[in-house]
Amino acid sequence: MTQPITRRRWRLAATAAAIAATCLGATAFAQQPPSPALPTADQTDPVKLGWMVGSPPPADRVIRFADGSGYRFPQLRWSFSHFRQLVPTTGVSRGVGAPDPLPRAERPELDAITFTPLGGTAPMTWRQSFDANYTDGIVVLHRGKIVYERYAGALQPEGQHIAMSVTKSFFGLLGATLVAEGKLDENARVSQYVPELKDSAFGDATVRQLLDMRTGLQYSENYADPNAEIWAHTRAGNVMPRPPGYQGPQTFYEYLQTVRKDGEHGGQFAYRTINTDALGWVIRRATGQSIGDLLSERIWKKLGMEQDAYFTVDTVGNEFAGGGLNAGLRDLARFGELMRNDGRYRGQQIIPAAVVADIRSGGDKAAFPAAAYPTLPGWSYRNMWWVTNNAHGAYAARGIHGQLIYVDPKAEMVIARFASHPIAANSRIDPTSLPAFSAMAEHLMKLPR
Amino acid sequence: MTQPITRRRWRLAATAAAIAATCLGATAFAQQPPSPALPTADQTDPVKLGWMVGSPPPADRVIRFADGSGYRFPQLRWSFSHFRQLVPTTGVSRGVGAPDPLPRAERPELDAITFTPLGGTAPMTWRQSFDANYTDGIVVLHRGKIVYERYAGALQPEGQHIAMSVTKSFFGLLGATLVAEGKLDENARVSQYVPELKDSAFGDATVRQLLDMRTGLQYSENYADPNAEIWAHTRAGNVMPRPPGYQGPQTFYEYLQTVRKDGEHGGQFAYRTINTDALGWVIRRATGQSIGDLLSERIWKKLGMEQDAYFTVDTVGNEFAGGGLNAGLRDLARFGELMRNDGRYRGQQIIPAAVVADIRSGGDKAAFPAAAYPTLPGWSYRNMWWVTNNAHGAYAARGIHGQLIYVDPKAEMVIARFASHPIAANSRIDPTSLPAFSAMAEHLMKLPR
């Protein structure tokens, strides 16, 4: 990681990063140019392309953090399943007890489920959508059993994949849980917990405003703009490589203190990753625990997880609350199942049912449309979850490039997906995803009990 | 990791590294000055000192890879249990099945076992030796059951610690196993497997000479010498930070190709870490697997391990075969138990019994004394294991700063230890360790079956 980075290399890295737009947020569908000529999932299969294979790998098959190649497509199809090989990390322990395997009732007919993509006319099968979405792995649970599970490329059942902004929903949930337990006051100002943020934009925001991302911040996640604040944020957190001579903030928290206000808090929903990093800081101060330890204690050790998870960390060891969780796919599904069961798992109430109900019933619908997500009409955002407000009461954790947990209470269905789509914004991935989920739900609901 | 490193910082790092002598090898007792004024284990307890605690940690409690503080004493008392927070790593999967917990039969009287340290006159208890050795954790198995287990400082049962050169014994064992299976020819030259090493010192060495470290190499592990090759080796492998403007080898394998011959192969035993890295390269070529995957498949998934392990990796993802394994302590003990049972575990033959017998019977005794280990009279070295040749047939895996697996077949005893001693060389730690192990063995042998 400390090898010299030439200016040319740095430019390459920045360009690649801008193209891949890998980081954190979501940009509107309309901002993404149409790319009919994208190479297919099969053409970019990281195993077939031989990334990082060999002793040593051939020079043109090496992926490094320092030169930005880890974020370049198609290399990211490898690195999303191998983040710990690129950057320092910290573990989220499952404990040392026996895992609690998810029961299986696989149904081969599910690959043939057919739906029409949003904005399209030609039908597509579920199996075709697997490739269309550059899926690395997907698990469907129905009534708590695995009915569908498939992997591709660099991901295996025994392996961890970066969850990107799905990470946020874990901390929205834990933040709301701490509120329910009286350990965190949702009406308190952020500066009450983190005095260091007093003079930043976060100083007079409330914990609730963070949780629902209704803060007025000078911060752009427009990946096409090399001056967007997203770059400063991710360089500070060591999530993106730094240019030679970099003198900016050295950690996430140093960066957060530089954020300036833009407008008022409490207004429209505006998706900005730094809200979650600020929330992470608040949670650490409220609990005295690192958020990795909190996640281990509250979730990872409670659900019979199969694998440890891990976080990317900045140079002083702070986990990336906004997008740095890496986990096994079945464990992601297991967490979705906890949500579907209103916070209970195997008879134990892990998360207060009222917290799950609050997420499920959604945020202020009137605050959502200004964010202009063309694929999410009628949705809202609550406690860092995306809520469909549809007839099934479905809600989701979403991360760029296709990372997802989708909970459909009425259909008794949970979908967990890891992907490495060339385009970051889910608005490009939703058209071949959301109707597929609905079609799966309809099919599963018809099955006898 | 990519933050700028000033020249001053770099000098600090190099100095600290030289003092801590953290890397890989072992220097003779005689080379170490007596240090009666070393701060005690209690005074350097990393939890009490608060390293990396806080959100963020106070500036004087931050440990970073780039400035070398991870290798400085007492900081290393934290970093040895948190290596993945400093450098990129790759996982060694235990699989996703249920772990196989070691049965317990703890014996409180063991803390009072008394012995006389080598070269001393005053007796010491086992409990006192725990602190004297800056032990982070120790487990004693007797007849396969945990009779003693204790942790201190930054290590917990659920946690991984760097094994340093204990790593080598895993690959000596796997290398010898591949020989026994006919997948590796011990009489073949290294260049037959790795043509890239043809013009290096390794080119005309045999696999057997690597396995027993009887190669003639221009390579010093004298930590007091800033020009010793150990520094070039570890900088190349990204185990030690690089100075600004570093232009040397970028990977372990690039470095190995630069090693020149000094004397002939097949002569005296001379402990040099690069033999294991060269062996690792040979094993990768012979198996087509990364050595992390090989270790997972052959050992980690076979023994009901409690935790995944991990390796530090260089910038192209090659695991550090010479010293980069990090694992849970009980899993280290479980591996020792596999050895004690002649390669069988729970009725399954995991490693050929003949390979374990070959290690147990030791290497060429006449080749050992030249290495001048004052605490190891009569010992020998075989397949990267240290063999006592004592009446108990005991043998050990040893790593600097006190890392250890000690197998005593006659006493039906296995000891696994992680430590963070301020002095690297085990010759400083043996006096309060080896007689303690013998005393423990004598005590346990008297217990009724």
PDB file of N, CA and C in Angstrom, chain A residues 145-217:
ATOM      1  N   LYS A 145     -36.953 -20.699   4.826  1.00  0.00           N
ATOM      2  CA  LYS A 145     -36.136 -21.732   4.185  1.00  0.00           C
ATOM      3  C   LYS A 145     -35.522 -21.213   2.888  1.00  0.00           C
ATOM      4  N   ILE A 146     -34.337 -21.710   2.572  1.00  0.00           N
ATOM      5  CA  ILE A 146     -33.705 -21.331   1.307  1.00  0.00           C
ATOM      6  C   ILE A 146     -34.446 -22.039   0.176  1.00  0.00           C
ATOM      7  N   VAL A 147     -35.111 -21.254  -0.674  1.00  0.00           N
ATOM      8  CA  VAL A 147     -35.777 -21.863  -1.834  1.00  0.00           C
ATOM      9  C   VAL A 147     -34.943 -21.665  -3.106  1.00  0.00           C
ATOM     10  N   TYR A 148     -33.992 -20.732  -3.048  1.00  0.00           N
ATOM     11  CA  TYR A 148     -33.164 -20.458  -4.237  1.00  0.00           C
ATOM     12  C   TYR A 148     -31.827 -19.928  -3.766  1.00  0.00           C
ATOM     13  N   GLU A 149     -30.757 -20.422  -4.389  1.00  0.00           N
ATOM     14  CA  GLU A 149     -29.422 -19.937  -4.027  1.00  0.00           C
ATOM     15  C   GLU A 149     -28.508 -20.175  -5.224  1.00  0.00           C
ATOM     16  N   ARG A 150     -27.832 -19.122  -5.660  1.00  0.00           N
ATOM     17  CA  ARG A 150     -26.945 -19.271  -6.822  1.00  0.00           C
ATOM     18  C   ARG A 150     -25.782 -18.288  -6.685  1.00  0.00           C
ATOM     19  N   TYR A 151     -24.620 -18.740  -7.117  1.00  0.00           N
ATOM     20  CA  TYR A 151     -23.412 -17.908  -7.074  1.00  0.00           C
ATOM     21  C   TYR A 151     -22.773 -17.854  -8.455  1.00  0.00           C
ATOM     22  N   ALA A 152     -21.976 -16.840  -8.666  1.00  0.00           N
ATOM     23  CA  ALA A 152     -21.224 -16.734  -9.930  1.00  0.00           C
ATOM     24  C   ALA A 152     -19.929 -15.992  -9.642  1.00  0.00           C
ATOM     25  N   GLY A 153     -19.007 -16.090 -10.589  1.00  0.00           N
ATOM     26  CA  GLY A 153     -17.793 -15.282 -10.514  1.00  0.00           C
ATOM     27  C   GLY A 153     -16.965 -15.591  -9.294  1.00  0.00           C
ATOM     28  N   ALA A 154     -16.562 -14.540  -8.588  1.00  0.00           N
ATOM     29  CA  ALA A 154     -15.567 -14.658  -7.521  1.00  0.00           C
ATOM     30  C   ALA A 154     -16.173 -14.986  -6.162  1.00  0.00           C
ATOM     31  N   LEU A 155     -17.500 -15.058  -6.075  1.00  0.00           N
ATOM     32  CA  LEU A 155     -18.132 -15.298  -4.767  1.00  0.00           C
ATOM     33  C   LEU A 155     -18.515 -16.758  -4.603  1.00  0.00           C
ATOM     34  N   GLN A 156     -18.276 -17.276  -3.423  1.00  0.00           N
ATOM     35  CA  GLN A 156     -18.672 -18.629  -3.050  1.00  0.00           C
ATOM     36  C   GLN A 156     -19.506 -18.523  -1.775  1.00  0.00           C
ATOM     37  N   PRO A 157     -20.253 -19.602  -1.440  1.00  0.00           N
ATOM     38  CA  PRO A 157     -20.986 -19.562  -0.171  1.00  0.00           C
ATOM     39  C   PRO A 157     -20.039 -19.280   1.006  1.00  0.00           C
ATOM     40  N   GLU A 158     -18.842 -19.858   0.965  1.00  0.00           N
ATOM     41  CA  GLU A 158     -17.839 -19.549   1.981  1.00  0.00           C
ATOM     42  C   GLU A 158     -16.991 -18.404   1.458  1.00  0.00           C
ATOM     43  N   GLY A 159     -17.433 -17.204   1.725  1.00  0.00           N
ATOM     44  CA  GLY A 159     -16.708 -16.045   1.236  1.00  0.00           C
ATOM     45  C   GLY A 159     -17.501 -14.820   1.615  1.00  0.00           C
ATOM     46  N   GLN A 160     -16.831 -13.696   1.654  1.00  0.00           N
ATOM     47  CA  GLN A 160     -17.506 -12.457   2.035  1.00  0.00           C
ATOM     48  C   GLN A 160     -17.434 -11.457   0.879  1.00  0.00           C
ATOM     49  N   HIS A 161     -18.448 -10.655   0.780  1.00  0.00           N
ATOM     50  CA  HIS A 161     -18.587  -9.688  -0.318  1.00  0.00           C
ATOM     51  C   HIS A 161     -18.892  -8.340   0.310  1.00  0.00           C
ATOM     52  N   ILE A 162     -18.442  -7.276  -0.309  1.00  0.00           N
ATOM     53  CA  ILE A 162     -18.739  -5.969   0.265  1.00  0.00           C
ATOM     54  C   ILE A 162     -20.222  -5.650   0.094  1.00  0.00           C
ATOM     55  N   ALA A 163     -20.816  -5.164   1.168  1.00  0.00           N
ATOM     56  CA  ALA A 163     -22.253  -4.874   1.186  1.00  0.00           C
ATOM     57  C   ALA A 163     -22.546  -3.428   0.800  1.00  0.00           C
ATOM     58  N   MET A 164     -21.485  -2.615   0.599  1.00  0.00           N
ATOM     59  CA  MET A 164     -21.672  -1.198   0.278  1.00  0.00           C
ATOM     60  C   MET A 164     -22.709  -0.589   1.243  1.00  0.00           C
ATOM     61  N   SER A 165     -23.671   0.150   0.698  1.00  0.00           N
ATOM     62  CA  SER A 165     -24.575   0.897   1.588  1.00  0.00           C
ATOM     63  C   SER A 165     -25.618   0.046   2.287  1.00  0.00           C
ATOM     64  N   VAL A 166     -25.662  -1.245   1.997  1.00  0.00           N
ATOM     65  CA  VAL A 166     -26.479  -2.131   2.836  1.00  0.00           C
ATOM     66  C   VAL A 166     -26.003  -2.012   4.282  1.00  0.00           C
ATOM     67  N   THR A 167     -24.716  -1.701   4.439  1.00  0.00           N
ATOM     68  CA  THR A 167     -24.130  -1.432   5.757  1.00  0.00           C
ATOM     69  C   THR A 167     -24.965  -0.421   6.544  1.00  0.00           C
ATOM     70  N   LYS A 168     -25.430   0.618   5.848  1.00  0.00           N
ATOM     71  CA  LYS A 168     -26.170   1.691   6.526  1.00  0.00           C
ATOM     72  C   LYS A 168     -27.386   1.171   7.266  1.00  0.00           C
ATOM     73  N   SER A 169     -28.081   0.202   6.655  1.00  0.00           N
ATOM     74  CA  SER A 169     -29.330  -0.270   7.256  1.00  0.00           C
ATOM     75  C   SER A 169     -29.074  -0.995   8.574  1.00  0.00           C
ATOM     76  N   PHE A 170     -27.894  -1.630   8.690  1.00  0.00           N
ATOM     77  CA  PHE A 170     -27.537  -2.238   9.975  1.00  0.00           C
ATOM     78  C   PHE A 170     -27.449  -1.163  11.060  1.00  0.00           C
ATOM     79  N   PHE A 171     -26.865  -0.023  10.700  1.00  0.00           N
ATOM     80  CA  PHE A 171     -26.659   1.002  11.726  1.00  0.00           C
ATOM     81  C   PHE A 171     -27.880   1.877  11.928  1.00  0.00           C
ATOM     82  N   GLY A 172     -28.711   2.004  10.901  1.00  0.00           N
ATOM     83  CA  GLY A 172     -30.003   2.654  11.114  1.00  0.00           C
ATOM     84  C   GLY A 172     -30.816   1.837  12.104  1.00  0.00           C
ATOM     85  N   LEU A 173     -30.809   0.527  11.909  1.00  0.00           N
ATOM     86  CA  LEU A 173     -31.539  -0.367  12.807  1.00  0.00           C
ATOM     87  C   LEU A 173     -30.976  -0.299  14.224  1.00  0.00           C
ATOM     88  N   LEU A 174     -29.656  -0.377  14.342  1.00  0.00           N
ATOM     89  CA  LEU A 174     -29.055  -0.352  15.688  1.00  0.00           C
ATOM     90  C   LEU A 174     -29.242   1.013  16.341  1.00  0.00           C
ATOM     91  N   GLY A 175     -29.154   2.078  15.540  1.00  0.00           N
ATOM     92  CA  GLY A 175     -29.394   3.413  16.080  1.00  0.00           C
ATOM     93  C   GLY A 175     -30.809   3.532  16.623  1.00  0.00           C
ATOM     94  N   ALA A 176     -31.781   3.066  15.840  1.00  0.00           N
ATOM     95  CA  ALA A 176     -33.181   3.133  16.281  1.00  0.00           C
ATOM     96  C   ALA A 176     -33.408   2.240  17.496  1.00  0.00           C
ATOM     97  N   THR A 177     -32.692   1.126  17.551  1.00  0.00           N
ATOM     98  CA  THR A 177     -32.794   0.235  18.706  1.00  0.00           C
ATOM     99  C   THR A 177     -32.275   0.930  19.964  1.00  0.00           C
ATOM    100  N   LEU A 178     -31.154   1.629  19.830  1.00  0.00           N
ATOM    101  CA  LEU A 178     -30.615   2.370  20.987  1.00  0.00           C
ATOM    102  C   LEU A 178     -31.574   3.467  21.430  1.00  0.00           C
ATOM    103  N   VAL A 179     -32.258   4.079  20.460  1.00  0.00           N
ATOM    104  CA  VAL A 179     -33.279   5.070  20.798  1.00  0.00           C
ATOM    105  C   VAL A 179     -34.398   4.402  21.599  1.00  0.00           C
ATOM    106  N   ALA A 180     -34.864   3.249  21.098  1.00  0.00           N
ATOM    107  CA  ALA A 180     -35.958   2.535  21.775  1.00  0.00           C
ATOM    108  C   ALA A 180     -35.562   2.114  23.186  1.00  0.00           C
ATOM    109  N   GLU A 181     -34.284   1.839  23.365  1.00  0.00           N
ATOM    110  CA  GLU A 181     -33.795   1.412  24.683  1.00  0.00           C
ATOM    111  C   GLU A 181     -33.475   2.593  25.604  1.00  0.00           C
ATOM    112  N   GLY A 182     -33.641   3.795  25.088  1.00  0.00           N
ATOM    113  CA  GLY A 182     -33.352   4.972  25.897  1.00  0.00           C
ATOM    114  C   GLY A 182     -31.865   5.287  26.010  1.00  0.00           C
ATOM    115  N   LYS A 183     -31.053   4.636  25.198  1.00  0.00           N
ATOM    116  CA  LYS A 183     -29.600   4.880  25.258  1.00  0.00           C
ATOM    117  C   LYS A 183     -29.168   6.002  24.327  1.00  0.00           C
ATOM    118  N   LEU A 184     -30.085   6.402  23.491  1.00  0.00           N
ATOM    119  CA  LEU A 184     -29.802   7.463  22.525  1.00  0.00           C
ATOM    120  C   LEU A 184     -31.088   8.283  22.427  1.00  0.00           C
ATOM    121  N   ASP A 185     -30.956   9.598  22.464  1.00  0.00           N
ATOM    122  CA  ASP A 185     -32.129  10.482  22.385  1.00  0.00           C
ATOM    123  C   ASP A 185     -32.250  10.961  20.948  1.00  0.00           C
ATOM    124  N   GLU A 186     -33.328  10.560  20.282  1.00  0.00           N
ATOM    125  CA  GLU A 186     -33.434  10.910  18.863  1.00  0.00           C
ATOM    126  C   GLU A 186     -33.639  12.412  18.650  1.00  0.00           C
ATOM    127  N   ASN A 187     -34.088  13.100  19.681  1.00  0.00           N
ATOM    128  CA  ASN A 187     -34.290  14.542  19.542  1.00  0.00           C
ATOM    129  C   ASN A 187     -33.082  15.371  19.971  1.00  0.00           C
ATOM    130  N   ALA A 188     -32.071  14.681  20.493  1.00  0.00           N
ATOM    131  CA  ALA A 188     -30.858  15.406  20.905  1.00  0.00           C
ATOM    132  C   ALA A 188     -30.057  15.812  19.671  1.00  0.00           C
ATOM    133  N   ARG A 189     -29.306  16.893  19.837  1.00  0.00           N
ATOM    134  CA  ARG A 189     -28.429  17.304  18.741  1.00  0.00           C
ATOM    135  C   ARG A 189     -27.193  16.407  18.696  1.00  0.00           C
ATOM    136  N   VAL A 190     -26.693  16.248  17.519  1.00  0.00           N
ATOM    137  CA  VAL A 190     -25.514  15.415  17.311  1.00  0.00           C
ATOM    138  C   VAL A 190     -24.357  15.888  18.189  1.00  0.00           C
ATOM    139  N   SER A 191     -24.241  17.209  18.341  1.00  0.00           N
ATOM    140  CA  SER A 191     -23.113  17.753  19.107  1.00  0.00           C
ATOM    141  C   SER A 191     -23.184  17.387  20.587  1.00  0.00           C
ATOM    142  N   GLN A 192     -24.379  16.963  21.047  1.00  0.00           N
ATOM    143  CA  GLN A 192     -24.479  16.512  22.437  1.00  0.00           C
ATOM    144  C   GLN A 192     -23.661  15.239  22.637  1.00  0.00           C
ATOM    145  N   TYR A 193     -23.621  14.390  21.614  1.00  0.00           N
ATOM    146  CA  TYR A 193     -22.850  13.146  21.709  1.00  0.00           C
ATOM    147  C   TYR A 193     -21.420  13.333  21.203  1.00  0.00           C
ATOM    148  N   VAL A 194     -21.279  14.179  20.182  1.00  0.00           N
ATOM    149  CA  VAL A 194     -19.963  14.362  19.556  1.00  0.00           C
ATOM    150  C   VAL A 194     -19.645  15.858  19.520  1.00  0.00           C
ATOM    151  N   PRO A 195     -19.092  16.367  20.609  1.00  0.00           N
ATOM    152  CA  PRO A 195     -18.793  17.813  20.651  1.00  0.00           C
ATOM    153  C   PRO A 195     -17.888  18.254  19.500  1.00  0.00           C
ATOM    154  N   GLU A 196     -17.055  17.350  19.006  1.00  0.00           N
ATOM    155  CA  GLU A 196     -16.160  17.707  17.893  1.00  0.00           C
ATOM    156  C   GLU A 196     -16.929  18.138  16.645  1.00  0.00           C
ATOM    157  N   LEU A 197     -18.208  17.768  16.552  1.00  0.00           N
ATOM    158  CA  LEU A 197     -18.986  18.124  15.363  1.00  0.00           C
ATOM    159  C   LEU A 197     -19.767  19.420  15.547  1.00  0.00           C
ATOM    160  N   LYS A 198     -19.563  20.097  16.684  1.00  0.00           N
ATOM    161  CA  LYS A 198     -20.349  21.280  17.018  1.00  0.00           C
ATOM    162  C   LYS A 198     -20.303  22.346  15.922  1.00  0.00           C
ATOM    163  N   ASP A 199     -19.134  22.608  15.391  1.00  0.00           N
ATOM    164  CA  ASP A 199     -19.009  23.682  14.402  1.00  0.00           C
ATOM    165  C   ASP A 199     -19.200  23.207  12.968  1.00  0.00           C
ATOM    166  N   SER A 200     -19.459  21.938  12.794  1.00  0.00           N
ATOM    167  CA  SER A 200     -19.716  21.427  11.445  1.00  0.00           C
ATOM    168  C   SER A 200     -21.212  21.511  11.167  1.00  0.00           C
ATOM    169  N   ALA A 201     -21.592  21.127   9.954  1.00  0.00           N
ATOM    170  CA  ALA A 201     -23.014  21.124   9.588  1.00  0.00           C
ATOM    171  C   ALA A 201     -23.827  20.207  10.487  1.00  0.00           C
ATOM    172  N   PHE A 202     -23.182  19.190  11.037  1.00  0.00           N
ATOM    173  CA  PHE A 202     -23.915  18.223  11.853  1.00  0.00           C
ATOM    174  C   PHE A 202     -24.269  18.757  13.242  1.00  0.00           C
ATOM    175  N   GLY A 203     -23.606  19.849  13.643  1.00  0.00           N
ATOM    176  CA  GLY A 203     -23.713  20.314  15.024  1.00  0.00           C
ATOM    177  C   GLY A 203     -25.139  20.477  15.500  1.00  0.00           C
ATOM    178  N   ASP A 204     -26.004  21.104  14.690  1.00  0.00           N
ATOM    179  CA  ASP A 204     -27.375  21.351  15.141  1.00  0.00           C
ATOM    180  C   ASP A 204     -28.388  20.415  14.491  1.00  0.00           C
ATOM    181  N   ALA A 205     -27.897  19.333  13.884  1.00  0.00           N
ATOM    182  CA  ALA A 205     -28.827  18.306  13.388  1.00  0.00           C
ATOM    183  C   ALA A 205     -29.180  17.388  14.544  1.00  0.00           C
ATOM    184  N   THR A 206     -30.382  16.798  14.480  1.00  0.00           N
ATOM    185  CA  THR A 206     -30.765  15.839  15.525  1.00  0.00           C
ATOM    186  C   THR A 206     -30.388  14.426  15.077  1.00  0.00           C
ATOM    187  N   VAL A 207     -30.348  13.534  16.057  1.00  0.00           N
ATOM    188  CA  VAL A 207     -30.077  12.118  15.760  1.00  0.00           C
ATOM    189  C   VAL A 207     -31.143  11.591  14.790  1.00  0.00           C
ATOM    190  N   ARG A 208     -32.386  11.979  15.009  1.00  0.00           N
ATOM    191  CA  ARG A 208     -33.469  11.541  14.118  1.00  0.00           C
ATOM    192  C   ARG A 208     -33.235  12.002  12.681  1.00  0.00           C
ATOM    193  N   GLN A 209     -32.762  13.246  12.539  1.00  0.00           N
ATOM    194  CA  GLN A 209     -32.507  13.757  11.175  1.00  0.00           C
ATOM    195  C   GLN A 209     -31.397  12.957  10.489  1.00  0.00           C
ATOM    196  N   LEU A 210     -30.394  12.548  11.245  1.00  0.00           N
ATOM    197  CA  LEU A 210     -29.372  11.656  10.676  1.00  0.00           C
ATOM    198  C   LEU A 210     -30.001  10.343  10.238  1.00  0.00           C
ATOM    199  N   LEU A 211     -30.797   9.758  11.156  1.00  0.00           N
ATOM    200  CA  LEU A 211     -31.368   8.432  10.908  1.00  0.00           C
ATOM    201  C   LEU A 211     -32.206   8.408   9.630  1.00  0.00           C
ATOM    202  N   ASP A 212     -32.859   9.529   9.338  1.00  0.00           N
ATOM    203  CA  ASP A 212     -33.721   9.588   8.152  1.00  0.00           C
ATOM    204  C   ASP A 212     -33.080  10.359   7.004  1.00  0.00           C
ATOM    205  N   MET A 213     -31.823  10.739   7.181  1.00  0.00           N
ATOM    206  CA  MET A 213     -31.090  11.504   6.155  1.00  0.00           C
ATOM    207  C   MET A 213     -31.877  12.731   5.705  1.00  0.00           C
ATOM    208  N   ARG A 214     -32.321  13.502   6.679  1.00  0.00           N
ATOM    209  CA  ARG A 214     -33.005  14.764   6.363  1.00  0.00           C
ATOM    210  C   ARG A 214     -32.184  15.909   6.940  1.00  0.00           C
ATOM    211  N   THR A 215     -30.970  15.993   6.447  1.00  0.00           N
ATOM    212  CA  THR A 215     -30.035  17.030   6.884  1.00  0.00           C
ATOM    213  C   THR A 215     -29.686  17.911   5.678  1.00  0.00           C
ATOM    214  N   GLY A 216     -29.368  19.151   5.968  1.00  0.00           N
ATOM    215  CA  GLY A 216     -28.957  20.073   4.899  1.00  0.00           C
ATOM    216  C   GLY A 216     -27.441  20.167   4.885  1.00  0.00           C
ATOM    217  N   LEU A 217     -26.811  19.451   3.966  1.00  0.00           N
ATOM    218  CA  LEU A 217     -25.350  19.344   3.960  1.00  0.00           C
ATOM    219  C   LEU A 217     -24.782  19.733   2.603  1.00  0.00           C
TER     220      LEU A 217
END
